[in-house]
């Protein structure tokens, strides 16, 4: 199994630009999670989907953030417009049923 | 909501010695407790987990113990090796569902 796949691995952009992060969960997994990791706040859950439906987006910081899961094998996290304080590592994780979450390698985002 | 705390924040051990990391949680409904290891530039990787119907679980040099009454669980690494150096995160399920609350992480340094 290829594991959770995320792209890009690194993204550098300028303030105000739109950023789109992508995730492909492990085949057969029916839940998907987006996290943000910073030194100050640790791992924060942004949103999670179950069977492609957003279940809890209470962690999404503000309206500039949006996430979609059009099908079972693909999800996006979009930031528009981006700000320097959005700089962080963004992780996607997936699970099947009540098993544990498996994390992708992350996308390191730098907003200048 | 669930609050997970880890102690100590940094731990240095001599190669061959044991390392113990403790976590406490607040939600008595939590029933699943995974431990993740994160190496530099990588996503968190599951190393061991335990469910609330079990008090201890062991996998080679790694073990986890759970005390539901006191609401704490610990990771034990025996015969530490340099490759054990990483950040370790504990987590607890939120309200018995698929979401996880993470601790802030422990930096473990194994000194050769």
Tab-separated table of C-alpha atoms in Angstrom:
chain	number	residue	atom	x	y	z
A	1	UNK	CA	0.000	0.000	0.000
A	2	UNK	CA	1.323	3.445	-0.920
A	3	UNK	CA	0.087	5.099	2.258
A	4	UNK	CA	-1.467	8.549	2.413
A	5	UNK	CA	-0.149	10.747	-0.393
A	6	UNK	CA	0.094	14.507	-0.100
A	7	UNK	CA	1.154	17.132	-2.615
A	8	UNK	CA	2.990	19.351	-2.878
A	9	UNK	CA	5.565	18.476	-0.198
A	10	UNK	CA	6.709	22.073	0.000
A	11	UNK	CA	4.924	25.261	-1.003
A	12	UNK	CA	6.272	28.793	-0.835
A	13	UNK	CA	3.894	31.564	-1.775
A	14	UNK	CA	3.327	35.240	-1.242
A	15	UNK	CA	0.714	36.733	1.017
A	16	UNK	CA	-2.631	37.061	-0.710
A	17	UNK	CA	-2.133	34.140	-3.060
A	18	UNK	CA	-4.394	31.106	-3.172
A	19	UNK	CA	-2.912	27.839	-1.925
A	20	UNK	CA	-4.325	24.377	-2.605
A	21	UNK	CA	-3.072	21.321	-0.744
A	22	UNK	CA	-3.968	17.860	-1.957
A	23	UNK	CA	-4.438	14.494	-0.305
A	24	UNK	CA	-5.052	10.967	-1.490
A	25	UNK	CA	-6.114	8.702	1.393
A	26	UNK	CA	-5.262	5.030	1.682
A	27	UNK	CA	-7.526	2.969	-0.558
A	28	UNK	CA	-10.510	1.605	1.374
A	29	UNK	CA	-10.295	4.167	4.155
A	30	UNK	CA	-13.563	6.003	4.738
A	31	UNK	CA	-12.503	8.850	7.023
A	32	UNK	CA	-10.093	11.674	6.233
A	33	UNK	CA	-8.612	14.309	8.516
A	34	UNK	CA	-6.748	17.565	7.873
A	35	UNK	CA	-4.356	18.785	10.582
A	36	UNK	CA	-2.091	21.781	10.968
A	37	UNK	CA	1.155	21.512	12.964
A	38	UNK	CA	3.056	24.446	14.422
A	39	UNK	CA	5.584	24.723	17.223
A	40	UNK	CA	3.275	26.899	19.271
A	41	UNK	CA	0.021	24.974	18.936
A	42	UNK	CA	1.131	21.440	18.131
A	43	UNK	CA	-1.198	19.268	16.030
A	44	UNK	CA	-4.583	20.875	15.476
A	45	UNK	CA	-7.505	19.152	13.776
A	46	UNK	CA	-8.932	21.430	11.098
A	47	UNK	CA	-11.680	19.288	9.596
A	48	UNK	CA	-12.635	15.678	9.130
A	49	UNK	CA	-14.736	13.820	6.591
A	50	UNK	CA	-16.584	10.539	6.909
A	51	UNK	CA	-17.647	8.857	3.665
A	52	UNK	CA	-16.770	12.096	1.824
A	53	UNK	CA	-19.084	14.203	4.010
A	54	UNK	CA	-17.628	16.917	6.274
A	55	UNK	CA	-18.496	15.954	9.845
A	56	UNK	CA	-16.678	18.520	11.945
A	57	UNK	CA	-15.081	21.701	10.621
A	58	UNK	CA	-14.951	23.519	13.938
A	59	UNK	CA	-11.165	23.606	13.749
A	60	UNK	CA	-11.054	25.569	10.513
A	61	UNK	CA	-9.554	28.880	11.616
A	62	UNK	CA	-11.626	31.214	9.460
A	63	UNK	CA	-13.463	31.636	6.190
A	64	UNK	CA	-10.199	31.818	4.273
A	65	UNK	CA	-9.900	28.055	4.764
A	66	UNK	CA	-12.065	25.573	2.895
A	67	UNK	CA	-11.873	21.824	2.318
A	68	UNK	CA	-13.535	19.478	-0.109
A	69	UNK	CA	-13.706	15.760	-0.677
A	70	UNK	CA	-15.321	15.167	-4.079
A	71	UNK	CA	-14.729	11.416	-3.942
A	72	UNK	CA	-13.297	8.710	-1.715
A	73	UNK	CA	-9.792	9.036	-3.118
A	74	UNK	CA	-9.158	12.775	-3.133
A	75	UNK	CA	-9.406	15.806	-0.872
A	76	UNK	CA	-8.227	19.394	-1.043
A	77	UNK	CA	-7.562	22.074	1.536
A	78	UNK	CA	-7.619	25.589	0.130
A	79	UNK	CA	-6.466	28.836	1.689
A	80	UNK	CA	-7.582	32.015	-0.048
A	81	UNK	CA	-6.116	34.526	0.506
A	82	UNK	CA	-3.074	33.159	2.331
A	83	UNK	CA	-1.377	35.054	5.169
A	84	UNK	CA	2.050	34.657	6.809
A	85	UNK	CA	0.423	33.234	9.951
A	86	UNK	CA	-0.813	30.298	7.869
A	87	UNK	CA	2.773	29.060	7.578
A	88	UNK	CA	2.827	25.564	9.065
A	89	UNK	CA	3.014	21.898	8.140
A	90	UNK	CA	-0.345	20.540	7.007
A	91	UNK	CA	-1.018	16.840	7.414
A	92	UNK	CA	-3.700	14.634	5.991
A	93	UNK	CA	-4.617	11.369	7.733
A	94	UNK	CA	-7.058	8.593	6.922
A	95	UNK	CA	-8.590	5.606	8.652
A	96	UNK	CA	-10.983	2.754	8.032
A	97	UNK	CA	-13.842	2.107	10.442
A	98	UNK	CA	-12.534	2.530	13.975
A	99	UNK	CA	-8.899	1.738	13.224
A	100	UNK	CA	-6.128	4.173	13.871
A	101	UNK	CA	-5.314	7.213	11.776
A	102	UNK	CA	-2.465	6.972	9.291
A	103	UNK	CA	-0.704	10.190	8.438
A	104	UNK	CA	0.750	11.425	5.177
A	105	UNK	CA	4.195	13.033	4.883
A	106	UNK	CA	2.773	16.552	5.153
A	107	UNK	CA	2.997	19.767	3.149
A	108	UNK	CA	5.305	22.467	4.502
A	109	UNK	CA	3.674	25.794	3.663
A	110	UNK	CA	5.569	29.085	3.834
A	111	UNK	CA	3.678	32.286	3.193
A	112	UNK	CA	5.963	35.279	2.682
B	1	UNK	CA	-13.426	18.884	25.337
B	2	UNK	CA	-10.610	16.407	25.670
B	3	UNK	CA	-7.300	17.744	27.012
B	4	UNK	CA	-4.161	15.638	26.664
B	5	UNK	CA	-0.929	16.567	28.417
B	6	UNK	CA	2.503	14.982	28.046
B	7	UNK	CA	5.442	14.948	30.468
B	8	UNK	CA	8.329	15.585	30.237
B	9	UNK	CA	8.610	17.815	27.172
B	10	UNK	CA	12.195	16.744	26.537
B	11	UNK	CA	13.912	13.554	27.592
B	12	UNK	CA	17.562	12.605	27.144
B	13	UNK	CA	18.679	9.042	27.802
B	14	UNK	CA	21.876	7.089	27.358
B	15	UNK	CA	21.797	4.435	24.684
B	16	UNK	CA	20.661	1.159	26.193
B	17	UNK	CA	18.692	2.786	29.003
B	18	UNK	CA	14.892	2.942	29.198
B	19	UNK	CA	12.697	5.930	28.388
B	20	UNK	CA	9.245	6.574	29.821
B	21	UNK	CA	6.806	9.217	28.632
B	22	UNK	CA	3.579	9.876	30.502
B	23	UNK	CA	0.322	11.351	29.284
B	24	UNK	CA	-2.815	12.379	31.094
B	25	UNK	CA	-6.247	12.919	29.596
B	26	UNK	CA	-9.448	14.505	30.846
B	27	UNK	CA	-12.368	12.821	29.050
B	28	UNK	CA	-13.507	9.666	30.813
B	29	UNK	CA	-15.295	8.613	27.599
B	30	UNK	CA	-11.975	8.238	25.749
B	31	UNK	CA	-11.401	4.598	24.866
B	32	UNK	CA	-8.525	4.561	22.387
B	33	UNK	CA	-4.947	5.737	23.023
B	34	UNK	CA	-2.359	5.642	20.205
B	35	UNK	CA	1.266	6.713	20.327
B	36	UNK	CA	2.951	8.261	17.300
B	37	UNK	CA	6.626	8.797	16.491
B	38	UNK	CA	7.582	11.731	14.304
B	39	UNK	CA	11.011	12.040	12.764
B	40	UNK	CA	12.305	15.252	11.268
B	41	UNK	CA	10.558	16.123	8.029
B	42	UNK	CA	8.106	13.237	8.234
B	43	UNK	CA	4.538	12.672	9.292
B	44	UNK	CA	3.614	11.022	12.596
B	45	UNK	CA	3.851	7.241	12.408
B	46	UNK	CA	1.842	4.944	14.669
B	47	UNK	CA	4.109	2.844	16.885
B	48	UNK	CA	1.678	1.293	19.344
B	49	UNK	CA	-1.876	1.761	20.565
B	50	UNK	CA	-4.091	0.521	23.366
B	51	UNK	CA	-7.824	0.333	23.928
B	52	UNK	CA	-9.574	0.879	27.226
B	53	UNK	CA	-10.352	-2.779	27.829
B	54	UNK	CA	-6.633	-3.556	28.137
B	55	UNK	CA	-4.175	-2.412	30.802
B	56	UNK	CA	-0.915	-3.095	29.007
B	57	UNK	CA	0.345	-3.892	25.532
B	58	UNK	CA	3.843	-4.747	24.387
B	59	UNK	CA	5.552	-4.886	21.005
B	60	UNK	CA	9.237	-5.826	21.171
B	61	UNK	CA	11.046	-2.908	22.877
B	62	UNK	CA	7.933	-0.753	23.144
B	63	UNK	CA	5.117	-1.039	25.666
B	64	UNK	CA	2.147	1.064	26.657
B	65	UNK	CA	0.312	0.979	29.993
B	66	UNK	CA	-3.101	2.452	30.709
B	67	UNK	CA	-4.678	3.436	34.012
B	68	UNK	CA	-8.278	4.421	33.292
B	69	UNK	CA	-9.054	5.267	36.900
B	70	UNK	CA	-6.263	7.820	37.067
B	71	UNK	CA	-6.718	8.814	33.411
B	72	UNK	CA	-3.110	8.379	32.427
B	73	UNK	CA	-1.131	6.205	30.047
B	74	UNK	CA	2.583	5.787	29.465
B	75	UNK	CA	4.974	4.768	26.708
B	76	UNK	CA	7.949	2.645	27.705
B	77	UNK	CA	10.930	2.162	25.404
B	78	UNK	CA	13.542	-0.318	26.604
B	79	UNK	CA	17.122	-0.753	25.380
B	80	UNK	CA	16.991	2.585	23.601
B	81	UNK	CA	18.914	3.036	20.362
B	82	UNK	CA	19.943	6.206	18.481
B	83	UNK	CA	17.177	5.622	15.946
B	84	UNK	CA	14.647	6.012	18.749
B	85	UNK	CA	15.502	9.736	18.817
B	86	UNK	CA	12.348	11.545	17.638
B	87	UNK	CA	9.301	13.426	18.850
B	88	UNK	CA	6.649	11.183	20.394
B	89	UNK	CA	2.994	12.156	20.534
B	90	UNK	CA	0.304	10.581	22.629
B	91	UNK	CA	-3.364	10.919	21.713
B	92	UNK	CA	-6.756	10.059	23.111
B	93	UNK	CA	-10.007	9.504	21.282
B	94	UNK	CA	-12.562	12.245	21.700
B	95	UNK	CA	-15.848	11.056	23.106
B	96	UNK	CA	-15.296	7.525	21.832
B	97	UNK	CA	-15.401	8.539	18.164
B	98	UNK	CA	-12.751	8.641	15.450
B	99	UNK	CA	-11.309	12.020	16.327
B	100	UNK	CA	-8.117	12.266	18.345
B	101	UNK	CA	-6.814	14.893	20.750
B	102	UNK	CA	-3.012	15.054	20.681
B	103	UNK	CA	-0.512	15.993	23.325
B	104	UNK	CA	2.143	18.603	22.538
B	105	UNK	CA	4.831	15.974	21.983
B	106	UNK	CA	8.021	14.829	23.728
B	107	UNK	CA	11.459	15.229	22.215
B	108	UNK	CA	13.431	12.080	23.030
B	109	UNK	CA	17.178	12.202	22.507
B	110	UNK	CA	19.183	8.986	22.773
B	111	UNK	CA	22.830	9.733	23.473
B	112	UNK	CA	25.221	7.178	21.923
